[in-house]
Each structure stands twice: as C-alpha cells, then as structure tokens.
C-alpha cells in the first residue's frame, strides 16, 4: 500500500511544481511584440488618449473578468516614447458599483488636460487630467485625476449629459477649438431612435462641464473623432477631418458648431482589422503631430491569455492628389527605437528563375520592412512572410496589371509613382500593417502565422523587378519578456 501513496504524493508535488511555474508572459506564440496588448483578458477600443508631462496615456476598453467582451472598465498603460508601454492599474470601474454586464459600465471616451483649470477641479500644482466617457445607459460622464493620471475620481455631479433612452449616445471625444475659444464634443448618437439619423452630434462648452447641443451629421457609427490638419504641410491651408468608428473619414470645414463636408466618405484603412480610431490630445505644439491608434477588431489569438491588440501609433497628415485631398498615415518615427541590426540591399535587379531569394538569410518573426521597387517587366511581386521550410507562408502581393496590392484576402488599388511602388511593412507575431506609397494606402490586419516559420521570400513573376532599396530590421520586443 505504501508505494501507491508515495507515487500519488510524487505526482501531486510534480503537478504543483509545474502549476507554480511563472507563465512566459509577453512571449506567447501570438503575443504582439511591438504592438500594445493587455497582459491578460479582453481589450477593445483605445480610450482617453492624452499626453501630460512626458507621458502618453493609453486607456482601453477592458474586461478584467475574461477573454470576451462585457463588464467594461478602462484599462490603463503609459509610455514615454509611444512604443514601450507600462501597464498601470485599472483606471475606471463601473459606475454605481454596477455588477451588470452592460448597465453603468465604462464605454469609450476621450481624455484632455484642463490646462487653465476651467473645471475648477485642480487641487495642487498638477493640472487636472479629464476623462470623458459613456456610462452605458447612465449618461455621458467625467472622471478626473490630480496626480498625473495615477488615481481617478468620478465627478460628483455626473452625468454631464443626461442619459436619453431614445438616442443610444456614446463615445464622447472632446477637443479645443482655437478659433472660437471653446471646447467641442463630438458624440455618436441615433436621435429619436431613427436608424437613418445614426451619426455625430456636436456640442460646445466653455468649462468642460456644461455642454450645449449645436448640430448633428448623419452617416456615422460609434467612436467619432475630429482633427484639424494642414494640407501639404502648409500652416495656412488647413482642413478638418471627421472620423467614423471604422476609420473612414470626411474632409471639410468646421466653424466650431457645424461640419460642412467637402469630400465623399473615404476609407481610412483597407485591411481586415482597423476600428475605433482615436488621436492623442495635448501633444505639445513643438511636436505638433496628430497621432492615431486603433483597435485591431476581429483579431484572433487562439489559446492566448489576452484577447486584443492595438495598431502601431501613426502620424496623420493631408496631401493633395489629382483626385482630391487624402489622408496619409505613417508609423511614428519612434519605431526606429525598436530596430535591431538590419540589412540593406540597393539596386538589385531581380530576374525570375535566375536570382535566388534576396532575403533568404533573414530569419525573424517580427520585422520592419521598408522597400522601394521599380516596376520593369514584372507581372507580380511581393513578400511571403512567416515562411516555413516548405515555402509556405503569408503573402503580400502587388499585381502590376490590376494595380492591386493584396494581403490576407483584402485588396487595394495603388498607383505606382513614376514606375516605383513603395512598401513599408510592420510584421508582428499576429499582425501585419502595410503602408503603400508613403502611407497613402494602408492595410492593417491580424493573422495567425505558421509556427516556427521565420523566413521571408521576396518574389517576382513574369519579368524583371529592380529593388531600388530594401531595408529589413528585426524588431526588438517592447516587453521585458521572460525567456
Ligand atoms: C466600439 C464600441 C463603442 C463602445 C464600446 C463598448 O467598439 O462599441 O461604441 O463605447 O465599444 O465596449
């Protein structure tokens, strides 16, 4: 009898030893290495993006109880360089101690520094950071911090815009409107519960607490944002851009109360997973950038302890083309902080069947690829990433005749410029972002790569391709990973 008991004890102790082992957090199979993802559990929209005293705050829709949507809280992370994130404790908990999956939970919203203490909420030397959010079915609300965003207090006279059963209002984004010297809130609403009226309402305020309704623009759904951007970098030629939840946008004028459209609705991203975009508030004038991030909605992370990732932060600008003004989106320059020792190729003429794969020595699952390709007689060209020994992987392909760039089943038309196509690709463990022709067309997608497949193949079919320049950098992880 003694022997089986010992055996059982042995198994119990062996099992508990395994159970006690720390998890290899931030180094999991599908864990993004340079895109933000929460340590554990479900994440959706970026919220409350605000810069204060050298810190970029990133809040996000967060369910602390599991890997699926519900019980929304605001998770919180900060960064001093937009690429390395430090996870902070949860910032906002449901209102009225709600334990419901939806009612009075913390839906999306925005952040702003109260520079001139118009709310009167400042206590000491630190300026007040404000978070405007939707308390689902409990109105638009305000929370604030007097200690650089480390602790949060709910405004005692909440809600600042009362709940209205018929309009499903949510996702307030607040900005400063310099010309009118007042604040503007854009808020998604469905006035009178009318599907055709789904759109953005504009409100104004002098003190960030009392808000006055001004106008409504139908044709939008969730997570609005409004930014003013120079056209072709000219400070004397600016346009307003109004964003929809899916990243699509209108270009127009805005007098502080009403948006007047000057463009058709244009797509913001042509990939599979780009949603709930938001730009950072209070970026210092000396920096001057408009920086946007989005939730990679619909991404899948089988068996992972987390469920969600953000796109890489990008700078927005406007550029004039023959068919009108268009949004340009490019990764922030801080991406270079993550470059490992890269490889560069210049003026390589590739002839199908003659050259072997130019990039055959590259072996990595996370890369920053920057290439400029002269289209000579080639039919199709591109990359196969996460390539395995049998030459299987995920394809990014340009078709010269149809002028289409295709990845993971989605396509976008891109015109070469003077016979050259530029491609910038951010490859992470479970996402691919492709910026064509300096950010004039972008595809952000999640994918599930081949396991143990870190090769990359630069292919061309039909004819010659001149690689004017190609740079490939292995990307360092933004996390302190446990190997
Ligand atoms: C967009 C959205 C928002 C809402 C939040 C709830 O993804 O539906 O409209 O505030 O997510 O999590």
Coordinates of C-alpha atoms and ligand atoms in Angstrom, one line a residue:
X1 CA 0.0 0.0 0.0
X2 CA 2.9 2.3 0.8
X3 CA 4.2 2.5 -2.7
X4 CA 1.0 3.9 -4.5
X5 CA 0.6 6.6 -1.8
X6 CA 4.2 7.7 -2.4
X7 CA 3.5 7.7 -6.1
X8 CA 0.4 9.8 -5.7
X9 CA 2.3 12.2 -3.5
X10 CA 5.0 12.4 -6.1
X11 CA 2.5 13.2 -8.8
X12 CA 0.8 15.9 -6.7
X13 CA 4.1 17.6 -5.9
X14 CA 5.3 17.3 -9.6
X15 CA 1.9 18.8 -10.7
X16 CA 2.0 21.7 -8.2
X17 CA 5.6 22.4 -9.2
X18 CA 4.5 22.9 -12.8
X19 CA 1.5 24.9 -11.8
X20 CA 3.6 27.3 -9.7
X21 CA 6.0 28.0 -12.6
X22 CA 5.6 31.5 -13.9
X23 CA 3.9 31.8 -17.2
X24 CA 6.1 33.1 -20.1
X25 CA 4.1 36.2 -20.2
X26 CA 4.6 38.6 -23.2
X27 CA 6.4 35.9 -25.0
X28 CA 3.5 33.7 -26.0
X29 CA 3.1 32.3 -29.5
X30 CA 0.7 35.0 -30.8
X31 CA 1.7 37.8 -28.4
X32 CA 2.4 41.0 -30.3
X33 CA 6.0 42.0 -29.6
X34 CA 5.8 45.7 -30.5
X35 CA 2.0 46.4 -30.6
X36 CA 0.2 47.1 -27.3
X37 CA -1.9 44.2 -25.9
X38 CA -3.1 43.8 -22.4
X39 CA -1.3 41.4 -20.1
X40 CA -4.4 39.3 -19.8
X41 CA -8.1 39.4 -20.8
X42 CA -10.3 41.2 -23.3
X43 CA -9.4 44.6 -24.8
X44 CA -11.2 46.7 -27.4
X45 CA -11.2 50.5 -28.2
X46 CA -8.4 52.8 -27.3
X47 CA -9.8 55.5 -25.0
X48 CA -8.7 58.7 -23.2
X49 CA -5.6 59.2 -25.3
X50 CA -3.8 62.2 -23.7
X51 CA -0.3 63.4 -23.2
X52 CA 0.8 65.0 -20.0
X53 CA 4.3 65.8 -18.7
X54 CA 6.2 63.4 -20.9
X55 CA 3.8 60.6 -20.7
X56 CA 1.4 59.2 -23.3
X57 CA -1.6 57.8 -21.6
X58 CA -3.4 54.9 -23.3
X59 CA -6.7 53.7 -21.8
X60 CA -8.7 51.0 -23.4
X61 CA -12.0 49.1 -23.1
X62 CA -11.2 46.2 -20.8
X63 CA -13.0 43.3 -19.3
X64 CA -11.0 42.2 -16.2
X65 CA -13.0 39.0 -15.8
X66 CA -12.3 37.2 -19.0
X67 CA -11.4 36.9 -22.7
X68 CA -14.7 38.1 -24.1
X69 CA -16.5 41.5 -24.3
X70 CA -18.5 42.7 -21.3
X71 CA -18.2 44.4 -17.9
X72 CA -16.3 47.3 -19.4
X73 CA -13.6 49.0 -17.3
X74 CA -10.9 51.4 -18.5
X75 CA -7.5 49.6 -18.6
X76 CA -4.5 51.9 -18.4
X77 CA -1.0 52.0 -19.7
X78 CA 1.6 54.7 -20.1
X79 CA 4.6 55.3 -22.3
X80 CA 7.3 57.9 -22.6
X81 CA 8.1 57.1 -26.2
X82 CA 4.9 55.7 -27.8
X83 CA 6.4 52.3 -28.2
X84 CA 7.3 50.8 -24.8
X85 CA 4.2 50.5 -22.6
X86 CA 3.9 50.1 -18.8
X87 CA 0.7 48.6 -17.6
X88 CA -0.9 50.6 -14.7
X89 CA -3.8 49.5 -12.5
X90 CA -7.4 49.8 -13.9
X91 CA -8.4 53.5 -14.1
X92 CA -12.2 53.4 -14.3
X93 CA -14.6 50.9 -12.7
X94 CA -18.3 50.7 -13.5
X95 CA -20.5 53.5 -12.0
X96 CA -22.9 53.0 -9.1
X97 CA -21.0 49.8 -8.2
X98 CA -22.7 48.1 -11.1
X99 CA -22.2 44.4 -11.4
X100 CA -24.2 44.2 -14.6
X101 CA -22.6 43.2 -17.9
X102 CA -23.6 46.5 -19.5
X103 CA -25.5 48.9 -17.4
X104 CA -23.4 51.7 -16.0
X105 CA -20.2 50.1 -17.4
X106 CA -17.4 52.3 -18.8
X107 CA -17.8 52.6 -22.5
X108 CA -15.5 54.5 -24.8
X109 CA -14.4 58.2 -24.5
X110 CA -11.5 60.6 -24.6
X111 CA -9.0 62.5 -22.4
X112 CA -8.0 66.1 -22.1
X113 CA -5.7 68.1 -19.9
X114 CA -7.6 71.0 -18.2
X115 CA -4.7 73.5 -19.0
X116 CA -6.5 76.6 -17.5
X117 CA -8.5 74.9 -14.8
X118 CA -11.8 75.8 -16.3
X119 CA -13.4 73.0 -14.4
X120 CA -12.1 74.3 -11.1
X121 CA -11.1 70.7 -10.3
X122 CA -7.4 71.4 -9.9
X123 CA -6.1 70.9 -6.3
X124 CA -2.4 71.3 -6.2
X125 CA 0.3 72.1 -8.9
X126 CA -0.5 69.3 -11.2
X127 CA -3.0 70.1 -14.0
X128 CA -6.2 68.1 -13.9
X129 CA -6.5 65.3 -16.5
X130 CA -10.1 64.7 -17.5
X131 CA -11.6 61.6 -18.9
X132 CA -15.0 61.9 -20.7
X133 CA -16.7 58.6 -21.1
X134 CA -20.0 56.9 -21.7
X135 CA -21.5 55.2 -18.7
X136 CA -23.7 52.8 -20.7
X137 CA -27.3 53.7 -20.1
X138 CA -26.2 56.1 -17.4
X139 CA -25.2 59.2 -19.5
X140 CA -22.0 60.9 -20.5
X141 CA -19.7 61.2 -17.6
X142 CA -16.5 62.8 -16.3
X143 CA -13.6 61.4 -14.2
X144 CA -10.5 63.3 -13.3
X145 CA -7.0 62.9 -11.8
X146 CA -5.0 65.4 -9.8
X147 CA -1.9 63.2 -9.7
X148 CA -0.7 62.7 -13.3
X149 CA -3.3 60.0 -14.0
X150 CA -2.3 57.7 -11.2
X151 CA -5.7 57.8 -9.3
X152 CA -9.1 58.8 -10.6
X153 CA -12.1 60.4 -9.1
X154 CA -15.6 60.4 -10.6
X155 CA -17.0 63.9 -10.9
X156 CA -19.6 64.3 -8.2
X157 CA -22.3 65.9 -10.3
X158 CA -22.3 63.2 -13.1
X159 CA -23.7 62.8 -15.6
X160 CA -22.6 65.8 -17.6
X161 CA -25.0 64.9 -20.4
X162 CA -28.0 63.0 -19.1
X163 CA -29.0 59.6 -20.4
X164 CA -31.7 59.6 -23.1
X165 CA -33.4 56.3 -23.7
X166 CA -34.0 57.1 -27.4
X167 CA -30.6 58.1 -28.7
X168 CA -28.0 55.4 -27.7
X169 CA -25.4 58.2 -27.3
X170 CA -21.8 57.2 -26.7
X171 CA -18.1 57.7 -27.2
X172 CA -17.5 61.4 -26.5
X173 CA -14.3 62.9 -27.9
X174 CA -13.5 66.4 -26.6
X175 CA -11.2 68.9 -28.4
X176 CA -10.2 72.6 -28.0
X177 CA -11.5 74.8 -30.8
X178 CA -9.0 77.6 -31.0
X179 CA -10.9 80.0 -33.4
X180 CA -14.0 80.1 -31.1
X181 CA -12.0 79.7 -27.9
X182 CA -14.2 76.9 -26.6
X183 CA -14.4 73.2 -26.3
X184 CA -16.2 70.9 -28.7
X185 CA -17.5 67.4 -28.1
X186 CA -18.3 65.0 -30.9
X187 CA -20.7 62.3 -29.7
X188 CA -22.2 59.3 -31.6
X189 CA -26.0 59.4 -31.4
X190 CA -29.1 57.9 -33.0
X191 CA -31.6 60.8 -32.5
X192 CA -35.2 59.6 -31.9
X193 CA -34.1 56.0 -32.2
X194 CA -34.1 56.6 -36.0
X195 CA -31.6 54.3 -37.9
X196 CA -31.3 56.9 -40.7
X197 CA -30.2 59.5 -38.2
X198 CA -27.2 57.5 -36.8
X199 CA -24.4 60.0 -36.8
X200 CA -22.3 62.5 -34.9
X201 CA -23.7 65.3 -32.7
X202 CA -21.6 68.4 -32.0
X203 CA -21.7 70.1 -28.6
X204 CA -19.8 73.1 -27.2
X205 CA -18.7 74.2 -23.8
X206 CA -16.6 76.9 -22.0
X207 CA -16.0 75.0 -18.8
X208 CA -15.9 71.3 -20.0
X209 CA -18.9 70.5 -17.7
X210 CA -21.9 72.3 -19.2
X211 CA -22.5 71.2 -22.8
X212 CA -24.7 72.8 -25.4
X213 CA -26.1 70.9 -28.4
X214 CA -25.2 72.6 -31.7
X215 CA -25.7 70.3 -34.7
X216 CA -26.0 66.7 -36.0
X217 CA -24.5 65.0 -39.0
X218 CA -25.9 61.6 -40.0
X219 CA -24.0 58.8 -41.7
X220 CA -21.6 57.8 -38.9
X221 CA -21.5 54.9 -36.3
X222 CA -19.6 54.9 -33.0
X223 CA -16.2 56.4 -31.8
X224 CA -16.1 59.7 -33.7
X225 CA -13.0 61.9 -33.8
X226 CA -12.4 65.4 -35.2
X227 CA -9.0 66.8 -36.1
X228 CA -7.6 69.8 -38.0
X229 CA -4.7 69.0 -40.3
X230 CA -2.5 71.1 -42.6
X231 CA -2.7 70.2 -46.3
X232 CA 0.7 69.5 -47.9
X233 CA 2.3 70.7 -44.6
X234 CA 1.1 74.3 -45.2
X235 CA 0.1 76.0 -42.0
X236 CA -2.1 78.5 -44.0
X237 CA -4.1 75.7 -45.7
X238 CA -5.9 73.5 -43.1
X239 CA -8.9 71.2 -43.3
X240 CA -10.9 69.4 -40.7
X241 CA -11.2 65.6 -40.8
X242 CA -14.2 63.8 -39.2
X243 CA -13.6 60.1 -38.4
X244 CA -16.1 57.3 -38.2
X245 CA -15.7 54.3 -35.9
X246 CA -14.3 52.2 -38.8
X247 CA -11.6 54.7 -39.6
X248 CA -13.3 56.1 -42.7
X249 CA -13.4 59.9 -42.8
X250 CA -14.8 63.1 -44.4
X251 CA -12.7 66.1 -45.2
X252 CA -14.4 69.5 -44.8
X253 CA -14.7 72.8 -42.9
X254 CA -15.8 73.2 -39.3
X255 CA -16.8 76.5 -37.8
X256 CA -16.8 75.2 -34.2
X257 CA -20.5 74.2 -34.3
X258 CA -21.2 72.5 -37.7
X259 CA -19.2 70.4 -40.1
X260 CA -19.5 71.0 -43.8
X261 CA -18.4 68.2 -46.0
X262 CA -16.1 68.7 -49.0
X263 CA -15.3 65.1 -49.8
X264 CA -17.1 61.8 -50.2
X265 CA -16.7 59.3 -47.3
X266 CA -13.2 57.9 -47.8
X267 CA -11.8 54.6 -46.5
X268 CA -9.2 55.0 -43.7
X269 CA -7.8 51.5 -43.9
X270 CA -8.2 48.7 -46.3
X271 CA -7.1 45.8 -44.2
X272 CA -9.2 43.4 -42.1
X273 CA -8.9 44.8 -38.6
X274 CA -9.0 48.6 -38.1
X275 CA -11.6 50.1 -35.8
X276 CA -12.4 52.7 -33.1
X277 CA -9.7 55.1 -34.1
X278 CA -8.6 57.9 -31.8
X279 CA -6.0 60.6 -31.8
X280 CA -3.9 61.8 -28.8
X281 CA -4.9 65.1 -27.1
X282 CA -2.5 67.7 -25.8
X283 CA 0.5 66.8 -27.9
X284 CA 2.8 69.8 -27.3
X285 CA 2.9 72.4 -30.1
X286 CA 6.6 71.9 -30.5
X287 CA 5.9 68.3 -31.5
X288 CA 2.8 69.2 -33.5
X289 CA 1.9 65.7 -34.6
X290 CA -1.6 64.2 -34.8
X291 CA -1.1 60.6 -33.7
X292 CA -3.7 58.0 -34.2
X293 CA -4.1 54.4 -32.9
X294 CA -6.9 51.9 -33.4
X295 CA -8.2 48.6 -32.1
X296 CA -7.5 45.6 -34.3
X297 CA -11.1 44.5 -34.1
X298 CA -11.7 40.9 -35.1
X299 CA -8.2 39.6 -34.5
X300 CA -7.9 36.1 -33.1
X301 CA -5.4 34.7 -30.6
X302 CA -6.1 31.0 -30.0
X303 CA -5.3 29.8 -26.5
X304 CA -3.8 33.1 -25.5
X305 CA -4.3 34.7 -22.1
X306 CA -5.2 38.0 -23.7
X307 CA -7.7 39.0 -26.5
X308 CA -6.9 42.2 -28.3
X309 CA -4.2 44.4 -29.7
X310 CA -3.8 48.0 -30.9
X311 CA -2.4 49.1 -34.2
X312 CA 1.0 50.8 -34.2
X313 CA 0.8 54.5 -33.4
X314 CA 0.8 56.6 -36.7
X315 CA 1.1 60.2 -37.7
X316 CA -1.7 61.7 -39.8
X317 CA -1.4 64.3 -42.5
X318 CA -3.3 65.5 -45.6
X319 CA -2.0 65.6 -49.1
X320 CA -3.4 66.9 -52.4
X321 CA -3.7 64.4 -55.2
X322 CA -5.2 64.9 -58.7
X323 CA -8.5 63.3 -57.4
X324 CA -8.6 65.4 -54.2
X325 CA -7.2 65.7 -50.7
X326 CA -6.5 62.4 -49.0
X327 CA -5.3 61.3 -45.5
X328 CA -1.8 60.0 -45.2
X329 CA -0.9 57.6 -42.3
X330 CA 2.6 56.6 -41.4
X331 CA 4.2 54.8 -38.3
X332 CA 5.6 57.2 -35.8
X333 CA 9.4 57.7 -36.1
X334 CA 9.9 56.2 -32.7
X335 CA 9.6 52.8 -34.4
X336 CA 13.3 53.1 -35.1
X337 CA 14.0 52.7 -31.3
X338 CA 13.0 49.1 -31.8
X339 CA 15.3 48.3 -34.7
X340 CA 17.8 45.5 -34.3
X341 CA 20.7 45.3 -36.7
X342 CA 19.1 45.4 -40.1
X343 CA 20.1 44.5 -43.6
X344 CA 20.1 46.8 -46.6
X345 CA 20.1 46.0 -50.3
X346 CA 20.4 48.5 -53.1
X347 CA 20.0 48.4 -56.9
X348 CA 19.3 44.7 -57.2
X349 CA 17.8 43.7 -60.4
X350 CA 15.7 40.5 -59.9
X351 CA 15.1 38.2 -62.9
X352 CA 12.7 35.3 -62.3
X353 CA 14.3 31.9 -62.2
X354 CA 17.8 33.4 -62.1
X355 CA 18.3 35.1 -58.7
X356 CA 17.8 33.1 -55.5
X357 CA 15.7 34.8 -52.9
X358 CA 17.4 38.0 -52.0
X359 CA 16.2 37.9 -48.4
X360 CA 17.0 34.2 -47.8
X361 CA 19.3 34.9 -44.8
X362 CA 16.6 36.8 -42.9
X363 CA 15.2 34.8 -40.0
X364 CA 12.7 36.6 -37.7
X365 CA 9.1 36.7 -36.7
X366 CA 9.0 40.5 -36.1
X367 CA 10.3 42.8 -38.8
X368 CA 10.1 46.4 -40.1
X369 CA 10.5 46.2 -43.9
X370 CA 11.0 49.4 -46.0
X371 CA 11.2 48.9 -49.7
X372 CA 11.2 50.8 -53.0
X373 CA 10.6 48.8 -56.1
X374 CA 11.0 49.9 -59.8
X375 CA 8.4 48.0 -61.8
X376 CA 10.2 46.9 -65.0
X377 CA 8.7 43.9 -66.8
X378 CA 7.4 42.1 -63.7
X379 CA 3.8 40.8 -63.5
X380 CA 3.5 40.3 -59.8
X381 CA 5.9 40.7 -56.9
X382 CA 5.9 40.9 -53.1
X383 CA 6.8 39.0 -50.0
X384 CA 5.9 35.8 -48.4
X385 CA 6.4 36.3 -44.7
X386 CA 6.5 33.7 -41.9
X387 CA 7.9 31.4 -44.5
X388 CA 8.4 27.8 -43.5
X389 CA 10.9 25.2 -44.9
X390 CA 8.2 24.1 -47.4
X391 CA 7.9 27.7 -48.7
X392 CA 4.5 28.2 -47.2
X393 CA 3.7 31.5 -45.6
X394 CA 1.5 34.6 -45.7
X395 CA 1.6 36.5 -49.0
X396 CA 1.7 40.3 -49.6
X397 CA 1.4 40.7 -53.4
X398 CA 1.3 43.5 -55.9
X399 CA -0.3 42.8 -59.3
X400 CA 1.1 45.3 -61.8
X401 CA -1.7 45.0 -64.4
X402 CA -4.6 45.4 -62.0
X403 CA -2.5 47.8 -59.7
X404 CA -3.8 45.9 -56.7
X405 CA -2.0 45.2 -53.5
X406 CA -3.4 42.1 -51.8
X407 CA -2.9 40.6 -48.4
X408 CA -5.0 38.0 -46.5
X409 CA -7.8 38.3 -49.0
X410 CA -8.1 42.1 -49.0
X411 CA -7.0 44.2 -51.9
X412 CA -6.4 47.9 -52.5
X413 CA -5.6 49.8 -55.7
X414 CA -2.2 51.6 -55.5
X415 CA -0.8 53.6 -58.4
X416 CA 3.0 53.4 -58.8
X417 CA 4.6 56.8 -58.8
X418 CA 7.0 57.3 -61.7
X419 CA 7.1 53.5 -62.1
X420 CA 8.0 52.9 -58.5
X421 CA 6.0 51.3 -55.7
X422 CA 7.0 51.8 -52.1
X423 CA 6.0 49.4 -49.4
X424 CA 6.6 49.7 -45.6
X425 CA 5.5 46.6 -43.6
X426 CA 5.2 46.1 -39.9
X427 CA 5.2 42.4 -39.2
X428 CA 4.4 41.3 -35.7
X429 CA 3.6 37.9 -34.2
X430 CA -0.1 38.3 -35.0
X431 CA -0.5 41.4 -37.2
X432 CA 0.7 42.8 -40.5
X433 CA 0.4 46.5 -41.3
X434 CA 1.2 47.6 -44.8
X435 CA 1.8 51.2 -45.8
X436 CA 2.0 51.7 -49.5
X437 CA 3.5 54.8 -51.2
X438 CA 4.4 56.6 -48.0
X439 CA 1.2 56.0 -46.2
X440 CA -1.3 56.9 -48.9
X441 CA -2.9 53.4 -48.7
X442 CA -2.8 51.4 -45.5
X443 CA -3.9 47.8 -44.7
X444 CA -4.0 46.7 -41.1
X445 CA -4.7 43.1 -40.5
X446 CA -4.4 40.4 -37.9
X447 CA -3.3 36.9 -38.9
X448 CA -2.3 33.6 -37.4
X449 CA 1.1 32.8 -38.7
X450 CA 2.8 29.5 -39.3
X451 CA 4.6 28.2 -36.3
X452 CA 8.4 28.0 -36.3
X453 CA 8.4 29.8 -39.7
X454 CA 10.6 32.9 -39.6
X455 CA 11.7 33.2 -43.2
X456 CA 10.8 35.8 -45.8
X457 CA 10.7 35.4 -49.5
X458 CA 10.9 38.3 -52.0
X459 CA 9.3 37.0 -55.2
X460 CA 8.7 38.4 -58.7
X461 CA 6.9 36.7 -61.5
X462 CA 6.8 37.2 -65.3
X463 CA 9.7 39.7 -65.7
X464 CA 12.3 41.9 -64.1
X465 CA 12.0 43.9 -60.9
X466 CA 14.5 46.4 -59.7
X467 CA 14.9 46.7 -55.9
X468 CA 16.0 50.3 -55.7
X469 CA 16.4 49.9 -51.9
X470 CA 15.2 47.4 -49.4
X471 CA 15.8 47.6 -45.6
X472 CA 14.7 44.9 -43.2
X473 CA 15.1 45.4 -39.5
X474 CA 14.4 42.7 -36.9
X475 CA 12.2 44.3 -34.2
X476 CA 13.0 44.2 -30.5
X477 CA 10.3 43.4 -28.1
X478 CA 8.7 46.3 -26.2
X479 CA 8.1 44.0 -23.2
X480 CA 10.5 42.7 -20.6
X481 CA 9.9 39.1 -21.7
X482 CA 10.6 36.0 -19.7
X483 CA 12.5 33.6 -21.9
Ligands
LIG1 C1 -16.9 50.3 -30.3 C2 -17.8 50.3 -29.1 C3 -18.1 51.7 -28.6 C4 -18.5 51.4 -27.2 C5 -17.5 50.4 -26.8 C6 -18.0 49.4 -25.8 O1 -16.1 49.2 -30.4 O2 -19.0 49.6 -29.4 O3 -19.2 52.3 -29.3 O4 -18.3 52.6 -26.4 O5 -17.2 49.7 -28.0 O6 -17.0 48.5 -25.5

